[in-house]
Amino acid sequence: MFGFNLSYVFIFIVVLYLINCIKILPEYERGVIFRLGRLLPRPKGPGLVLVFAPIDRIVRVSLRVETLDVPPQDVVTRDNVTVKVSAVIFFRVIDPAKSIVEVSHYVHATSQLAQTRLRSVLGEADLDELLSEREKLNAQIQATLDEHTGPWGIKVQAVEVKNVDLPEQMIRAIARQAEAERERRAKVIHADGEMQAASKLTEAARALSSQPTSVTLRYLQTLTEIGTEKNTTVVFPLPIDLFRGLAKWAEQIDDAK
């Protein structure tokens, strides 16, 4: 009777052990198995996986895209301007075994590498390039990160520079530069308009000079426009030839004296 009870206890322990050996991995996870300290060739999962502890040890690795915030970094650009730059990195594990064996805490290692690469790449760019060509710099940072994290089984999919904090004096300088640029454009547009207006006035003068009566008609039209504005101003045009005649007459009187 005592031996019969021991057999039931033994079977119960074996069943409990087998149940404890059953591991279920979701679709986005893989299990890296170490058997007696040695890495098995292929990760396990997804689905039902048997892990015979203590002979086997499993390390779960997520294959989903992870987001890593890079804290603000002090970057000195090529034109010696100090700015604070923050970024975000999107990466995923493509080789679970390498991410466990080749590097300790791959997320922390990727974060530290991203901070150094961010300062290195952005330090080679001018401030104008940092503000206007952000897509190009993102691609450069992504390429250099992907090159260094490839041996770890990590794929950096994208890098996005989020914020570029400029010093207060630099913000004022950029504002003055933008204001000066707008004033320059306004002056150029105004000068272009004056040139076009002068050209049209020259053409109009030529057209009026071909028909002397058109000057009188233009004068009458101007008087009509002035009268519609309900004012008391009356304009009397004097011909330029009259002043020329008076000038010649004055010269003749001076010569006679």
mmCIF file of C-alpha atoms in Angstrom:
data_model
loop_
_atom_site.group_PDB
_atom_site.id
_atom_site.type_symbol
_atom_site.label_atom_id
_atom_site.label_comp_id
_atom_site.label_asym_id
_atom_site.label_seq_id
_atom_site.Cartn_x
_atom_site.Cartn_y
_atom_site.Cartn_z
ATOM 1 C CA MET A 1 0.000 0.000 0.000
ATOM 2 C CA PHE A 2 2.854 2.364 0.827
ATOM 3 C CA GLY A 3 4.620 1.560 -2.496
ATOM 4 C CA PHE A 4 1.360 2.167 -4.352
ATOM 5 C CA ASN A 5 1.108 5.654 -2.875
ATOM 6 C CA LEU A 6 4.735 6.415 -3.776
ATOM 7 C CA SER A 7 4.074 5.526 -7.406
ATOM 8 C CA TYR A 8 1.172 7.959 -7.501
ATOM 9 C CA VAL A 9 3.344 10.667 -5.962
ATOM 10 C CA PHE A 10 6.084 9.967 -8.498
ATOM 11 C CA ILE A 11 3.627 10.151 -11.412
ATOM 12 C CA PHE A 12 2.198 13.373 -10.019
ATOM 13 C CA ILE A 13 5.667 14.913 -9.779
ATOM 14 C CA VAL A 14 6.527 13.840 -13.329
ATOM 15 C CA VAL A 15 3.272 15.275 -14.685
ATOM 16 C CA LEU A 16 3.823 18.503 -12.779
ATOM 17 C CA TYR A 17 7.373 18.723 -14.146
ATOM 18 C CA LEU A 18 6.201 18.190 -17.734
ATOM 19 C CA ILE A 19 3.513 20.824 -17.331
ATOM 20 C CA ASN A 20 6.104 23.229 -15.985
ATOM 21 C CA CYS A 21 8.316 22.476 -19.014
ATOM 22 C CA ILE A 22 5.617 23.677 -21.410
ATOM 23 C CA LYS A 23 6.141 27.255 -22.581
ATOM 24 C CA ILE A 24 3.876 29.113 -25.005
ATOM 25 C CA LEU A 25 5.463 31.860 -27.079
ATOM 26 C CA PRO A 26 3.307 34.387 -28.964
ATOM 27 C CA GLU A 27 3.850 35.166 -32.630
ATOM 28 C CA TYR A 28 6.084 38.167 -31.912
ATOM 29 C CA GLU A 29 8.475 36.318 -29.562
ATOM 30 C CA ARG A 30 11.239 33.774 -29.987
ATOM 31 C CA GLY A 31 12.930 31.702 -27.314
ATOM 32 C CA VAL A 32 16.728 31.439 -27.237
ATOM 33 C CA ILE A 33 17.542 28.113 -25.563
ATOM 34 C CA PHE A 34 20.737 27.394 -23.642
ATOM 35 C CA ARG A 35 21.202 23.658 -22.984
ATOM 36 C CA LEU A 36 23.821 23.036 -20.316
ATOM 37 C CA GLY A 37 25.136 26.521 -21.044
ATOM 38 C CA ARG A 38 25.487 25.952 -24.792
ATOM 39 C CA LEU A 39 23.385 27.830 -27.326
ATOM 40 C CA LEU A 40 21.068 25.746 -29.463
ATOM 41 C CA PRO A 41 21.431 26.423 -33.208
ATOM 42 C CA ARG A 42 17.914 27.764 -33.786
ATOM 43 C CA PRO A 43 15.584 29.789 -31.556
ATOM 44 C CA LYS A 44 12.285 28.196 -30.601
ATOM 45 C CA GLY A 45 8.817 29.447 -31.282
ATOM 46 C CA PRO A 46 6.260 30.689 -31.818
ATOM 47 C CA GLY A 47 3.752 28.326 -30.256
ATOM 48 C CA LEU A 48 4.352 25.435 -27.888
ATOM 49 C CA VAL A 49 7.936 24.994 -26.671
ATOM 50 C CA LEU A 50 9.344 22.435 -24.233
ATOM 51 C CA VAL A 51 12.050 23.694 -21.876
ATOM 52 C CA PHE A 52 13.510 20.998 -19.671
ATOM 53 C CA ALA A 53 14.734 22.878 -16.626
ATOM 54 C CA PRO A 54 17.306 22.962 -15.128
ATOM 55 C CA ILE A 55 19.083 21.527 -18.165
ATOM 56 C CA ASP A 56 17.587 24.154 -20.456
ATOM 57 C CA ARG A 57 17.279 27.883 -19.909
ATOM 58 C CA ILE A 58 15.101 30.048 -22.135
ATOM 59 C CA VAL A 59 15.493 33.757 -22.881
ATOM 60 C CA ARG A 60 12.505 35.420 -24.510
ATOM 61 C CA VAL A 61 13.256 37.957 -27.245
ATOM 62 C CA SER A 62 10.632 40.231 -28.798
ATOM 63 C CA LEU A 63 10.709 40.722 -32.574
ATOM 64 C CA ARG A 64 8.455 43.763 -32.554
ATOM 65 C CA VAL A 65 9.650 47.231 -33.511
ATOM 66 C CA GLU A 66 10.819 49.081 -30.422
ATOM 67 C CA THR A 67 10.929 52.837 -29.925
ATOM 68 C CA LEU A 68 13.921 54.385 -28.219
ATOM 69 C CA ASP A 69 13.999 58.023 -27.164
ATOM 70 C CA VAL A 70 17.429 59.599 -27.347
ATOM 71 C CA PRO A 71 17.712 62.258 -24.597
ATOM 72 C CA PRO A 72 18.740 65.802 -25.625
ATOM 73 C CA GLN A 73 22.388 65.938 -26.598
ATOM 74 C CA ASP A 74 24.667 68.988 -26.684
ATOM 75 C CA VAL A 75 25.899 69.151 -30.275
ATOM 76 C CA VAL A 76 28.491 71.616 -31.588
ATOM 77 C CA THR A 77 27.878 72.104 -35.308
ATOM 78 C CA ARG A 78 30.599 72.619 -37.880
ATOM 79 C CA ASP A 79 30.107 76.403 -37.731
ATOM 80 C CA ASN A 80 30.620 76.343 -33.915
ATOM 81 C CA VAL A 81 27.003 76.721 -32.801
ATOM 82 C CA THR A 82 25.934 74.768 -29.699
ATOM 83 C CA VAL A 83 22.438 73.260 -29.911
ATOM 84 C CA LYS A 84 20.465 70.641 -28.016
ATOM 85 C CA VAL A 85 19.131 67.865 -30.236
ATOM 86 C CA SER A 86 16.787 65.023 -29.309
ATOM 87 C CA ALA A 87 15.785 62.110 -31.512
ATOM 88 C CA VAL A 88 13.785 58.897 -31.631
ATOM 89 C CA ILE A 89 14.995 55.557 -33.007
ATOM 90 C CA PHE A 90 12.915 52.673 -34.357
ATOM 91 C CA PHE A 91 14.645 49.281 -34.343
ATOM 92 C CA ARG A 92 13.848 45.568 -34.118
ATOM 93 C CA VAL A 93 15.633 42.290 -33.467
ATOM 94 C CA ILE A 94 16.237 40.224 -36.597
ATOM 95 C CA ASP A 95 18.548 37.598 -35.052
ATOM 96 C CA PRO A 96 17.466 36.655 -31.499
ATOM 97 C CA ALA A 97 20.552 34.536 -30.829
ATOM 98 C CA LYS A 98 23.013 37.329 -31.655
ATOM 99 C CA SER A 99 21.039 39.882 -29.643
ATOM 100 C CA ILE A 100 21.556 37.720 -26.545
ATOM 101 C CA VAL A 101 25.010 36.266 -27.131
ATOM 102 C CA GLU A 102 26.869 39.115 -28.858
ATOM 103 C CA VAL A 103 25.809 41.998 -26.605
ATOM 104 C CA SER A 104 24.648 42.454 -23.032
ATOM 105 C CA HIS A 105 21.349 44.403 -22.803
ATOM 106 C CA TYR A 106 20.997 45.286 -26.472
ATOM 107 C CA VAL A 107 18.467 48.054 -25.781
ATOM 108 C CA HIS A 108 20.887 49.909 -23.492
ATOM 109 C CA ALA A 109 23.764 49.333 -25.902
ATOM 110 C CA THR A 110 21.719 50.681 -28.815
ATOM 111 C CA SER A 111 20.753 53.722 -26.754
ATOM 112 C CA GLN A 112 24.356 54.557 -25.875
ATOM 113 C CA LEU A 113 25.494 54.046 -29.455
ATOM 114 C CA ALA A 114 22.674 56.269 -30.734
ATOM 115 C CA GLN A 115 23.740 59.120 -28.455
ATOM 116 C CA THR A 116 27.351 59.033 -29.624
ATOM 117 C CA ARG A 117 26.459 58.636 -33.305
ATOM 118 C CA LEU A 118 23.967 61.496 -33.057
ATOM 119 C CA ARG A 119 26.620 63.884 -31.769
ATOM 120 C CA SER A 120 29.172 62.638 -34.289
ATOM 121 C CA VAL A 121 26.999 62.959 -37.418
ATOM 122 C CA LEU A 122 25.322 66.239 -36.506
ATOM 123 C CA GLY A 123 28.659 67.748 -35.458
ATOM 124 C CA GLU A 124 29.801 67.495 -39.081
ATOM 125 C CA ALA A 125 26.868 69.578 -40.375
ATOM 126 C CA ASP A 126 26.294 73.331 -40.417
ATOM 127 C CA LEU A 127 23.391 74.890 -38.539
ATOM 128 C CA ASP A 128 21.564 75.696 -41.783
ATOM 129 C CA GLU A 129 21.969 72.099 -42.923
ATOM 130 C CA LEU A 130 20.711 70.835 -39.563
ATOM 131 C CA LEU A 131 17.567 72.952 -39.858
ATOM 132 C CA SER A 132 16.799 72.489 -43.569
ATOM 133 C CA GLU A 133 18.184 69.056 -44.530
ATOM 134 C CA ARG A 134 16.915 66.956 -41.655
ATOM 135 C CA GLU A 135 15.889 64.011 -43.844
ATOM 136 C CA LYS A 136 19.432 63.685 -45.183
ATOM 137 C CA LEU A 137 20.914 63.712 -41.677
ATOM 138 C CA ASN A 138 18.334 61.172 -40.470
ATOM 139 C CA ALA A 139 19.416 58.810 -43.250
ATOM 140 C CA GLN A 140 23.093 59.251 -42.341
ATOM 141 C CA ILE A 141 22.462 58.514 -38.653
ATOM 142 C CA GLN A 142 20.332 55.491 -39.545
ATOM 143 C CA ALA A 143 23.036 54.107 -41.860
ATOM 144 C CA THR A 144 25.862 54.439 -39.323
ATOM 145 C CA LEU A 145 23.733 52.946 -36.518
ATOM 146 C CA ASP A 146 22.652 50.046 -38.703
ATOM 147 C CA GLU A 147 26.276 49.345 -39.572
ATOM 148 C CA HIS A 148 27.305 49.070 -35.914
ATOM 149 C CA THR A 149 24.222 47.194 -34.645
ATOM 150 C CA GLY A 150 24.178 44.648 -37.493
ATOM 151 C CA PRO A 151 26.605 42.259 -35.703
ATOM 152 C CA TRP A 152 24.280 42.355 -32.695
ATOM 153 C CA GLY A 153 21.322 41.100 -34.718
ATOM 154 C CA ILE A 154 19.623 44.525 -34.536
ATOM 155 C CA LYS A 155 18.092 46.335 -37.515
ATOM 156 C CA VAL A 156 17.652 50.108 -37.172
ATOM 157 C CA GLN A 157 14.688 50.938 -39.372
ATOM 158 C CA ALA A 158 14.439 54.697 -38.939
ATOM 159 C CA VAL A 159 15.906 57.649 -37.062
ATOM 160 C CA GLU A 160 13.998 60.898 -36.628
ATOM 161 C CA VAL A 161 15.461 64.089 -35.163
ATOM 162 C CA LYS A 162 12.614 65.510 -33.060
ATOM 163 C CA ASN A 163 13.711 68.817 -31.575
ATOM 164 C CA VAL A 164 16.544 71.253 -32.217
ATOM 165 C CA ASP A 165 16.758 73.764 -29.368
ATOM 166 C CA LEU A 166 18.697 76.891 -30.345
ATOM 167 C CA PRO A 167 20.237 79.453 -27.952
ATOM 168 C CA GLU A 168 18.224 82.613 -27.409
ATOM 169 C CA GLN A 169 20.770 84.879 -29.126
ATOM 170 C CA MET A 170 20.848 82.558 -32.142
ATOM 171 C CA ILE A 171 17.053 82.684 -32.407
ATOM 172 C CA ARG A 172 17.201 86.490 -32.438
ATOM 173 C CA ALA A 173 19.957 86.428 -35.071
ATOM 174 C CA ILE A 174 17.919 84.109 -37.287
ATOM 175 C CA ALA A 175 14.886 86.369 -36.866
ATOM 176 C CA ARG A 176 16.925 89.408 -37.931
ATOM 177 C CA GLN A 177 18.273 87.478 -40.895
ATOM 178 C CA ALA A 178 14.768 86.476 -41.968
ATOM 179 C CA GLU A 179 13.550 90.071 -41.600
ATOM 180 C CA ALA A 180 16.455 91.368 -43.702
ATOM 181 C CA GLU A 181 15.716 88.737 -46.346
ATOM 182 C CA ARG A 182 12.068 89.801 -46.507
ATOM 183 C CA GLU A 183 13.068 93.462 -46.824
ATOM 184 C CA ARG A 184 15.484 92.581 -49.625
ATOM 185 C CA ARG A 185 12.762 90.731 -51.501
ATOM 186 C CA ALA A 186 10.352 93.634 -51.000
ATOM 187 C CA LYS A 187 12.867 96.110 -52.407
ATOM 188 C CA VAL A 188 13.595 93.882 -55.394
ATOM 189 C CA ILE A 189 9.882 93.473 -56.118
ATOM 190 C CA HIS A 190 9.341 97.231 -55.751
ATOM 191 C CA ALA A 191 12.233 98.017 -58.093
ATOM 192 C CA ASP A 192 10.946 95.486 -60.611
ATOM 193 C CA GLY A 193 7.518 97.122 -60.460
ATOM 194 C CA GLU A 194 9.030 100.576 -60.996
ATOM 195 C CA MET A 195 10.934 99.324 -64.033
ATOM 196 C CA GLN A 196 7.828 97.762 -65.534
ATOM 197 C CA ALA A 197 5.835 100.941 -64.821
ATOM 198 C CA ALA A 198 8.514 103.107 -66.484
ATOM 199 C CA SER A 199 8.453 100.867 -69.540
ATOM 200 C CA LYS A 200 4.663 101.119 -69.811
ATOM 201 C CA LEU A 201 4.778 104.905 -69.328
ATOM 202 C CA THR A 202 7.318 105.183 -72.133
ATOM 203 C CA GLU A 203 5.035 103.221 -74.432
ATOM 204 C CA ALA A 204 2.086 105.399 -73.409
ATOM 205 C CA ALA A 205 4.067 108.597 -74.096
ATOM 206 C CA ARG A 206 4.964 107.343 -77.536
ATOM 207 C CA ALA A 207 1.327 106.558 -78.270
ATOM 208 C CA LEU A 208 0.188 110.000 -77.054
ATOM 209 C CA SER A 209 2.885 111.816 -79.026
ATOM 210 C CA SER A 210 1.698 110.247 -82.265
ATOM 211 C CA GLN A 211 -1.754 111.867 -81.879
ATOM 212 C CA PRO A 212 -1.686 115.427 -80.409
ATOM 213 C CA THR A 213 -5.439 115.451 -79.793
ATOM 214 C CA SER A 214 -5.115 112.426 -77.504
ATOM 215 C CA VAL A 215 -3.402 114.626 -74.907
ATOM 216 C CA THR A 216 -6.499 116.838 -74.722
ATOM 217 C CA LEU A 217 -8.747 113.800 -74.422
ATOM 218 C CA ARG A 218 -6.606 112.456 -71.644
ATOM 219 C CA TYR A 219 -6.808 115.813 -69.872
ATOM 220 C CA LEU A 220 -10.601 115.826 -70.092
ATOM 221 C CA GLN A 221 -10.747 112.277 -68.775
ATOM 222 C CA THR A 222 -8.582 113.256 -65.813
ATOM 223 C CA LEU A 223 -10.870 116.213 -65.021
ATOM 224 C CA THR A 224 -13.842 113.848 -65.099
ATOM 225 C CA GLU A 225 -12.135 111.497 -62.633
ATOM 226 C CA ILE A 226 -11.315 114.414 -60.311
ATOM 227 C CA GLY A 227 -14.902 115.660 -60.424
ATOM 228 C CA THR A 228 -16.341 112.311 -59.350
ATOM 229 C CA GLU A 229 -14.368 112.429 -56.081
ATOM 230 C CA LYS A 230 -16.479 115.390 -54.760
ATOM 231 C CA ASN A 231 -13.622 117.771 -54.066
ATOM 232 C CA THR A 232 -12.981 121.413 -54.926
ATOM 233 C CA THR A 233 -9.625 120.901 -56.574
ATOM 234 C CA VAL A 234 -9.412 122.158 -60.139
ATOM 235 C CA VAL A 235 -6.393 121.365 -62.249
ATOM 236 C CA PHE A 236 -5.412 123.517 -65.214
ATOM 237 C CA PRO A 237 -2.632 122.046 -67.279
ATOM 238 C CA LEU A 238 -0.179 124.409 -68.902
ATOM 239 C CA PRO A 239 1.630 123.325 -72.047
ATOM 240 C CA ILE A 240 5.366 122.917 -71.768
ATOM 241 C CA ASP A 241 5.767 124.829 -75.052
ATOM 242 C CA LEU A 242 4.333 127.936 -73.378
ATOM 243 C CA PHE A 243 7.127 127.902 -70.794
ATOM 244 C CA ARG A 244 9.680 127.406 -73.547
ATOM 245 C CA GLY A 245 8.300 130.435 -75.435
ATOM 246 C CA LEU A 246 8.402 132.553 -72.296
ATOM 247 C CA ALA A 247 11.987 131.473 -71.648
ATOM 248 C CA LYS A 248 13.054 132.448 -75.180
ATOM 249 C CA TRP A 249 11.233 135.782 -74.893
ATOM 250 C CA ALA A 250 13.070 136.495 -71.607
ATOM 251 C CA GLU A 251 16.393 135.687 -73.228
ATOM 252 C CA GLN A 252 15.660 138.067 -76.137
ATOM 253 C CA ILE A 253 14.873 140.888 -73.684
ATOM 254 C CA ASP A 254 18.150 140.243 -71.858
ATOM 255 C CA ASP A 255 20.084 140.335 -75.124
ATOM 256 C CA ALA A 256 18.415 143.622 -76.149
ATOM 257 C CA LYS A 257 19.531 145.211 -72.897
#
